[in-house]
XYZ file of N, CA and C in Angstrom:
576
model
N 22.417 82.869 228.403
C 22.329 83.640 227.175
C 22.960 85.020 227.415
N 23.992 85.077 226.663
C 24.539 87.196 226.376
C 23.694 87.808 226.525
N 23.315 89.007 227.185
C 23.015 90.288 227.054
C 23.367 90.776 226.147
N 22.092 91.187 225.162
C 21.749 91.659 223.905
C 22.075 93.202 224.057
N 23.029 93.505 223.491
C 23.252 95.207 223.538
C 22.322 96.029 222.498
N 21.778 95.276 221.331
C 21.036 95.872 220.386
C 22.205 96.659 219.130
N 22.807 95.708 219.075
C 24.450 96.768 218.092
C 23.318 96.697 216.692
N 23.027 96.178 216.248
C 22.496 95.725 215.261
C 22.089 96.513 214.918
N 20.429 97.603 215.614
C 19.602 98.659 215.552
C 20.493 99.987 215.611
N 21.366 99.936 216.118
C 22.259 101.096 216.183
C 23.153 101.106 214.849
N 23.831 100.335 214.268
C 24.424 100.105 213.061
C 23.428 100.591 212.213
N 22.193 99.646 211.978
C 21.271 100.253 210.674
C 20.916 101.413 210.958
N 21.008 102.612 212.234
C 20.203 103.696 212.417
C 21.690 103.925 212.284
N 22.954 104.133 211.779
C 23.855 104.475 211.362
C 23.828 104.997 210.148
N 23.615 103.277 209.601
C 23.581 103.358 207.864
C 22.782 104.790 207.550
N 21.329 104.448 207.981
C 19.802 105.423 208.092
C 20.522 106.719 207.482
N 21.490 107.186 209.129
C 21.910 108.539 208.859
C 22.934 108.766 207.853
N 24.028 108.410 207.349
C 24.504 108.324 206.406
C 23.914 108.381 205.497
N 23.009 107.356 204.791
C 22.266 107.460 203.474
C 21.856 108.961 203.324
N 21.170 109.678 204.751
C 20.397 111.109 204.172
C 21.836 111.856 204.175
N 22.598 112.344 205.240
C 23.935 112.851 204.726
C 24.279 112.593 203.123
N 24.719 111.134 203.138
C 25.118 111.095 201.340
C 24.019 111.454 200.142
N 22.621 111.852 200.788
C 21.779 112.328 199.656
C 21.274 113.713 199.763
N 22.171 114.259 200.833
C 21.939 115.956 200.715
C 23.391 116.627 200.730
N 23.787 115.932 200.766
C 25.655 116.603 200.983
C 26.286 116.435 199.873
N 26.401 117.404 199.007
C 27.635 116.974 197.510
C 28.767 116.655 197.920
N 29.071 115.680 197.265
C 30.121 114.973 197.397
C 30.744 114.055 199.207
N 29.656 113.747 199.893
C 29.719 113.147 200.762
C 30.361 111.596 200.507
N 29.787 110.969 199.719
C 30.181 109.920 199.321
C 31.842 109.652 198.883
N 32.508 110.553 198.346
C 33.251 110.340 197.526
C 34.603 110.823 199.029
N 33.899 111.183 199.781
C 35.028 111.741 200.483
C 35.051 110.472 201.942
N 34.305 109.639 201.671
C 34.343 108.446 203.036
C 34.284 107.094 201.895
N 34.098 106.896 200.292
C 33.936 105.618 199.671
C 35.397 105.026 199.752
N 35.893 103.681 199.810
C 37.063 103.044 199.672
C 37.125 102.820 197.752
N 38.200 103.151 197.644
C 38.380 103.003 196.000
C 40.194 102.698 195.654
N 40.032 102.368 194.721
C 41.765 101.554 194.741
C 42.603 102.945 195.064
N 42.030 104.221 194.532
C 43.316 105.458 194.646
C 43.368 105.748 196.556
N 42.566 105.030 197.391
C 42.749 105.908 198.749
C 43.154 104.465 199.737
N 44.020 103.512 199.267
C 44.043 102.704 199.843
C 44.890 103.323 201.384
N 45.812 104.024 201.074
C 46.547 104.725 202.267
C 45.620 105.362 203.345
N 44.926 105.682 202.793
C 43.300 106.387 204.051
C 42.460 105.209 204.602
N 43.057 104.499 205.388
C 42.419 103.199 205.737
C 41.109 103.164 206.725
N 41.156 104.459 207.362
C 39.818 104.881 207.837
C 38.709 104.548 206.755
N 38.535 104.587 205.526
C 38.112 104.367 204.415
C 37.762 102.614 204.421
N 38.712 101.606 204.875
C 37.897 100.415 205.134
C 36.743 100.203 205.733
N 36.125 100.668 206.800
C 35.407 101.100 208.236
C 34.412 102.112 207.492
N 34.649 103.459 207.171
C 33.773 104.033 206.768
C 33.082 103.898 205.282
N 33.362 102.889 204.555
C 32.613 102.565 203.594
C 31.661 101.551 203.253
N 31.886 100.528 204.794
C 30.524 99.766 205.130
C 29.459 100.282 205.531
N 29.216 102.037 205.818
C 27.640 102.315 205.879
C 27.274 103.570 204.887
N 28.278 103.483 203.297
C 27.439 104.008 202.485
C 27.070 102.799 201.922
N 26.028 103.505 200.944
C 25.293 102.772 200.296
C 24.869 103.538 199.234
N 24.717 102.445 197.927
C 24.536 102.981 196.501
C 23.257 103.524 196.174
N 22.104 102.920 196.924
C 21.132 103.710 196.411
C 20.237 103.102 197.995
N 18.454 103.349 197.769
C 17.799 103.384 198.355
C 17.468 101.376 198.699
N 17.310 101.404 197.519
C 16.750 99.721 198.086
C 18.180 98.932 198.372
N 19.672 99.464 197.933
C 20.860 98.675 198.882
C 20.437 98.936 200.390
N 20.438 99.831 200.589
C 20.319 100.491 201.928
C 19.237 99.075 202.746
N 17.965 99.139 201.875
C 16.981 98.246 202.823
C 16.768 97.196 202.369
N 17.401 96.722 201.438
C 18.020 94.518 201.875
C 19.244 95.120 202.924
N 20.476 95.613 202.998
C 20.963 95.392 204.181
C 20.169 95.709 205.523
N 19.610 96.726 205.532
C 18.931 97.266 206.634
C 18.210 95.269 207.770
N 17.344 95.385 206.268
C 17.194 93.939 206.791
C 17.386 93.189 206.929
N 18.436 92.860 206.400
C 19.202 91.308 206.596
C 20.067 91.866 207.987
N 20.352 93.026 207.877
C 21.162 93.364 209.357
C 20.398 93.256 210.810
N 19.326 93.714 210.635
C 18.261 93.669 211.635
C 17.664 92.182 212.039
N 17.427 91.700 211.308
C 17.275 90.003 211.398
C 18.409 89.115 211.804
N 19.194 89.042 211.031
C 20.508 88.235 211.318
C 21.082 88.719 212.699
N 21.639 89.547 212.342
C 22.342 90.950 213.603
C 21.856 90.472 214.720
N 20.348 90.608 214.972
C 19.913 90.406 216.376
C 19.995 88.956 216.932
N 19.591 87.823 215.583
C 19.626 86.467 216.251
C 21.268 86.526 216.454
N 22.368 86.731 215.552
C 23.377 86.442 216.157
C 24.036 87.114 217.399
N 23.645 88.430 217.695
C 23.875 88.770 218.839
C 23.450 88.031 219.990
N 22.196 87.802 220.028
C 21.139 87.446 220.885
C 22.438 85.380 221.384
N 22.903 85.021 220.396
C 23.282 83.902 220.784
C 25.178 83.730 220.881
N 25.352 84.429 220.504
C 27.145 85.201 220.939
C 27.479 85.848 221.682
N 26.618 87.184 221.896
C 26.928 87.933 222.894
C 27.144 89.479 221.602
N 27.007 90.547 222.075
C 27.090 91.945 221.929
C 28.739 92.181 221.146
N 29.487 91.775 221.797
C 30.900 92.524 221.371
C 30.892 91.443 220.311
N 30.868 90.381 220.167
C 31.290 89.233 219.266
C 30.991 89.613 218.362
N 29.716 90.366 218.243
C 28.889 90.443 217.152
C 29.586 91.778 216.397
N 30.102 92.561 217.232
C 30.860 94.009 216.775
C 31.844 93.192 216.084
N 32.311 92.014 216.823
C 33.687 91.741 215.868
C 33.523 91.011 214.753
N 32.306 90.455 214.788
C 32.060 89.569 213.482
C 31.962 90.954 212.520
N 30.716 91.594 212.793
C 30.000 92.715 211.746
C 31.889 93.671 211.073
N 32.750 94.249 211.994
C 33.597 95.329 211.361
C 34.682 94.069 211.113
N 35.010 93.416 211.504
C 36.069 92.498 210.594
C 35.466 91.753 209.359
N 34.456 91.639 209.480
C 33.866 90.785 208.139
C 34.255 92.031 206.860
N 33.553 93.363 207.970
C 33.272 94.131 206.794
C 34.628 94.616 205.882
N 35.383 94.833 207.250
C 36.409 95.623 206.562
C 37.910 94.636 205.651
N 37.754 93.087 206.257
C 38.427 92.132 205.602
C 37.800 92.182 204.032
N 36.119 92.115 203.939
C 35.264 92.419 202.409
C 36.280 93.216 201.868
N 35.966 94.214 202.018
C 36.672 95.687 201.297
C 37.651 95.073 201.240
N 38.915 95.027 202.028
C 40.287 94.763 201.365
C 40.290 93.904 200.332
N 39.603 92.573 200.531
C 39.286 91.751 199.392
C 38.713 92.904 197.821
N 37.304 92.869 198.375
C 37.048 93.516 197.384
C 37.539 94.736 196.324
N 37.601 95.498 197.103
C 38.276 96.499 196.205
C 39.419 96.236 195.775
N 39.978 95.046 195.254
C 41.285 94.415 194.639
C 40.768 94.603 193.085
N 38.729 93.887 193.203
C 37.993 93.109 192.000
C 36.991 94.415 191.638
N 36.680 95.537 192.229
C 35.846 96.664 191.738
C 36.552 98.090 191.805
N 35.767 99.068 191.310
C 36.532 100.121 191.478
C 36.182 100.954 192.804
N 35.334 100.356 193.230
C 34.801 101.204 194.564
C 34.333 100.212 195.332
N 34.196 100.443 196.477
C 33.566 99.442 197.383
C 33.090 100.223 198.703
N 31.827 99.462 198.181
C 30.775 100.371 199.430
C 29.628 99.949 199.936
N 29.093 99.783 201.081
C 28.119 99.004 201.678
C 28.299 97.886 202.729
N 27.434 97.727 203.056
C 27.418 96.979 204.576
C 27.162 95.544 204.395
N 27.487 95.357 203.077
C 26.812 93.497 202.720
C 28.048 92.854 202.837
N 29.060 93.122 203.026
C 30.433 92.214 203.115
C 30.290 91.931 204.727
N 29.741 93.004 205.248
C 29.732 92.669 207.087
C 28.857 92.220 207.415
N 27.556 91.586 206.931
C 26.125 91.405 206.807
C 26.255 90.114 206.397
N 27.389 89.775 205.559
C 27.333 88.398 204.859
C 28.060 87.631 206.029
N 28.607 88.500 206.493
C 29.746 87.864 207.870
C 28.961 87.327 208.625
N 27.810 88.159 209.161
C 27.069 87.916 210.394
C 26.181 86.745 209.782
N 25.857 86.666 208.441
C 25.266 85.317 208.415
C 26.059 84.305 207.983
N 27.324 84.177 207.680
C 28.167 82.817 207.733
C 28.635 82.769 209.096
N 28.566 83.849 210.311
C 29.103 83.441 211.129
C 27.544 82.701 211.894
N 26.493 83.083 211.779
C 25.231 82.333 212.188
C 24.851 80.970 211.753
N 25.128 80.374 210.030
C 25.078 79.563 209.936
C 25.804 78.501 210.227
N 27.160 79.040 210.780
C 27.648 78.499 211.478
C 27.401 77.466 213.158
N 27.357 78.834 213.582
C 26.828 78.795 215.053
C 25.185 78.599 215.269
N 24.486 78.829 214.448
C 23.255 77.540 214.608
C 22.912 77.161 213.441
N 23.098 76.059 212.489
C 23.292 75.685 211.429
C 21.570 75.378 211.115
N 20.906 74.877 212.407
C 19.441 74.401 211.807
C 18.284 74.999 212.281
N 18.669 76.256 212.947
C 17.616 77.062 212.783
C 16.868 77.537 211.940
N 15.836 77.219 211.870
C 14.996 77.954 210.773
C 14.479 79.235 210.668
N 14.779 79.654 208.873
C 14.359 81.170 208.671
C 13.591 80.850 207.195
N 13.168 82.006 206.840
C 12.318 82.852 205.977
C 13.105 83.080 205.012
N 13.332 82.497 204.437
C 14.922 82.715 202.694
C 13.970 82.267 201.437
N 14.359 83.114 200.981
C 13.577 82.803 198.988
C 12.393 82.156 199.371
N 11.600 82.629 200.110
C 9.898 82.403 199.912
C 9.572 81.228 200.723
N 10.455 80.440 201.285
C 9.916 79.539 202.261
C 11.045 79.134 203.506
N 10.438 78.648 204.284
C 11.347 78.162 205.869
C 12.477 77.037 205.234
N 13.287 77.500 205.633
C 14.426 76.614 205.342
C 15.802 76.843 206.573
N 16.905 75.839 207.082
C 17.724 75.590 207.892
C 18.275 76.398 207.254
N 18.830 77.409 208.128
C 19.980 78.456 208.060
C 21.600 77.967 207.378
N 21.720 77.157 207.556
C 22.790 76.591 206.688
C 22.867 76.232 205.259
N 20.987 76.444 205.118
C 20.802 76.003 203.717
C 20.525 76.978 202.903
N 20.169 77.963 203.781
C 19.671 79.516 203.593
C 20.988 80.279 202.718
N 21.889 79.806 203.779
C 23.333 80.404 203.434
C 24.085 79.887 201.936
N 24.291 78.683 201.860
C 24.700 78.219 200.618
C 23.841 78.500 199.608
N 22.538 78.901 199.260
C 21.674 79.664 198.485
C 22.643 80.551 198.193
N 22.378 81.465 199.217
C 23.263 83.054 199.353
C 24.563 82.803 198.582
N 25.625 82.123 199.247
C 26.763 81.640 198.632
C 26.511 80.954 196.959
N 25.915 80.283 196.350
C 25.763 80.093 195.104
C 24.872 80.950 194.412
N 24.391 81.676 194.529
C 23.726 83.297 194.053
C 25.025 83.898 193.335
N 26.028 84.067 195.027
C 26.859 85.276 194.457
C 28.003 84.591 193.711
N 28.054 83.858 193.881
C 29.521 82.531 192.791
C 28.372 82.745 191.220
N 27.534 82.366 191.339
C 26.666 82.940 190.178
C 27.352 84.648 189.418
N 26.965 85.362 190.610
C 27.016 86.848 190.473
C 28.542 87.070 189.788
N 29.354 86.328 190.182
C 31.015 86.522 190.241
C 30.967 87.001 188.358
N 30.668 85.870 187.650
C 30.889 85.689 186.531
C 29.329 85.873 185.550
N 28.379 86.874 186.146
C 27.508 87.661 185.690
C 27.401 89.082 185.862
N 28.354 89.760 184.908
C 28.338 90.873 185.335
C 26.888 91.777 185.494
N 27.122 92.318 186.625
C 26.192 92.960 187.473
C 26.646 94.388 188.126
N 26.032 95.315 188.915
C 26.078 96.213 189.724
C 26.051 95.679 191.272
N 26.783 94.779 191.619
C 26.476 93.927 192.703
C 28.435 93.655 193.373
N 28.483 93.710 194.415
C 30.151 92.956 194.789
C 29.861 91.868 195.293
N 29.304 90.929 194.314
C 29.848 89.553 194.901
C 30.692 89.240 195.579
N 32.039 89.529 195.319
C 33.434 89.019 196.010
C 33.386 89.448 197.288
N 32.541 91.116 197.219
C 32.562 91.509 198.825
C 31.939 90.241 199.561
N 30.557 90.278 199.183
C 29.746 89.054 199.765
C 30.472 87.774 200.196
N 31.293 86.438 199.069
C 31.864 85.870 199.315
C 32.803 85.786 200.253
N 33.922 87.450 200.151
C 34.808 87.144 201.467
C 33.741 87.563 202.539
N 33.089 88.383 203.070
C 32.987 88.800 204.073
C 32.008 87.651 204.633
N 31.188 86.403 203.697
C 30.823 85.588 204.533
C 31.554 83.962 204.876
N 32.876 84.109 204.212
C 33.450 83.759 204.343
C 34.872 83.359 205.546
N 35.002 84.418 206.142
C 35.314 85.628 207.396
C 34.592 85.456 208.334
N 33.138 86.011 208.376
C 32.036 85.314 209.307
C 31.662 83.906 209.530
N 32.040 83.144 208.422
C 32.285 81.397 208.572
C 33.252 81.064 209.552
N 34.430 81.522 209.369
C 35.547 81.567 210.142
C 35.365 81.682 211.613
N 34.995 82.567 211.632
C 34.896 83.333 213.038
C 33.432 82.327 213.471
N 32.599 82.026 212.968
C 31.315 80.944 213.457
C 31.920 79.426 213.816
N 33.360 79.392 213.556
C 33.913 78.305 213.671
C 34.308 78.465 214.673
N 35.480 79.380 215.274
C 35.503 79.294 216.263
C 35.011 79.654 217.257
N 33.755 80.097 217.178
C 32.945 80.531 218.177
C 32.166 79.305 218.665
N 31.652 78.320 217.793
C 31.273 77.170 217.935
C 32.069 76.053 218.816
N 33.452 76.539 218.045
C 34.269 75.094 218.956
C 34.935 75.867 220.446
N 34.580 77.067 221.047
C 34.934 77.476 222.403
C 33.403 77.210 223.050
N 32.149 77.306 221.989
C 31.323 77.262 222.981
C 31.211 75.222 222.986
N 31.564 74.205 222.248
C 32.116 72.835 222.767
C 32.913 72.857 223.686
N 34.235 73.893 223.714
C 35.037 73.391 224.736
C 34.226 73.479 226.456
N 33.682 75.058 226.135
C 32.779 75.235 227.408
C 32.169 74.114 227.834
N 31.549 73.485 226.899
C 30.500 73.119 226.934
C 30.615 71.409 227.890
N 31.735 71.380 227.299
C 32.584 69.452 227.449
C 32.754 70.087 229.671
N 33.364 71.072 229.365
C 34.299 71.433 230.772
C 32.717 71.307 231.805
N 31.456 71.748 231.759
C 30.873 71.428 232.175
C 30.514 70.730 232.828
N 30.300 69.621 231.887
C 29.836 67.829 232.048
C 31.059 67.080 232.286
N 32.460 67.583 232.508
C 32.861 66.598 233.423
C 32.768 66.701 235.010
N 32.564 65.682 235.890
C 32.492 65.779 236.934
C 33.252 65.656 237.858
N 32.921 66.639 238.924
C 34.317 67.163 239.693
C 34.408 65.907 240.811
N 35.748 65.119 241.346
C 35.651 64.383 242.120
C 35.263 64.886 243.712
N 34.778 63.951 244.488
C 34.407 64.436 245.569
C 35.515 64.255 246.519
């Protein structure tokens, strides 16, 4: 098993600090949010996965980051998990901000880390909409919510959601089929 670096707790004690920055600092937000006019400031992909729109965005990601985050670290390894969480996120945003006028929050990289989990352990069981259910089943919930969300207008980026767990699917794919290849190289046996 990887050595758990804990990226996860450090990310949400990221978000944490940000949120109070963006709620005592005028105009904090507006000077790190990704929006169609700053596409050239691409630092702006990266730094707009840890604002957040209000108080309770902040803590469904908080928690879905803290939960997910750690089991998928805990079974990938530490850096994997850096690469799932900022490519999910920041592939979201490019997606997204095509379909909103702003794009902001940590659920496009959050959605990553759980398509890249349901991936990579498909029948583990979790705690989703009020009862234990296989993580794979957990996920397509999630995924038909926001295909729901797409074409209900809302205060919500679905599309972020969709690509970025979409991205994390990806990447759960091939994380899955290197840990088969490992896995085969094992169990064949070496001649004597």
């Amino acid at each position: 098993m990887p050595k758990v670096k804990f990226y996860s707790l450090w990310l949400s004690l990221i978000c944490v600090i940000v949120f109070i920055f963006q709620s005592f600092i005028s105009r904090f937000t507006d000077i790190f949010v990704l929006d169609s006019s700053h596409y050239l400031q691409i630092w702006r992909f990266v730094t707009a996965i840890f604002l957040h729109g209000s108080l309770i965005h902040l803590l469904y990601n908080l928690f879905a980051l803290i939960l997910f985050g750690l089991i998928l670290e805990k079974f990938i390894g530490s850096n994997r998990f850096l690469l799932v969480f900022f490519a999910s996120g920041i592939l979201a945003n490019v997606v997204s901000v095509n379909f909103y006028p702003v794009s902001l929050g940590a659920s496009g990289a959050i959605m990553g880390v759980i398509g890249a989990l349901a991936i990579v352990k498909p029948f583990m069981t979790v705690w989703a909409f009020g009862m234990i259910m296989p993580m794979s089943v957990a996920a397509v919930l999630w995924i038909v919510g926001d295909l729901i969300g797409v074409f209900v207008p809302d205060n919500i980026g679905h599309v972020a959601h969709l690509s970025g767990g979409a991205f994390g699917a990806a990447f759960g794919i091939i994380f899955r089929a290197n840990h088969e290849v490992r896995r085969k190289r094992h169990m064949i046996e070496v001649p004597e």
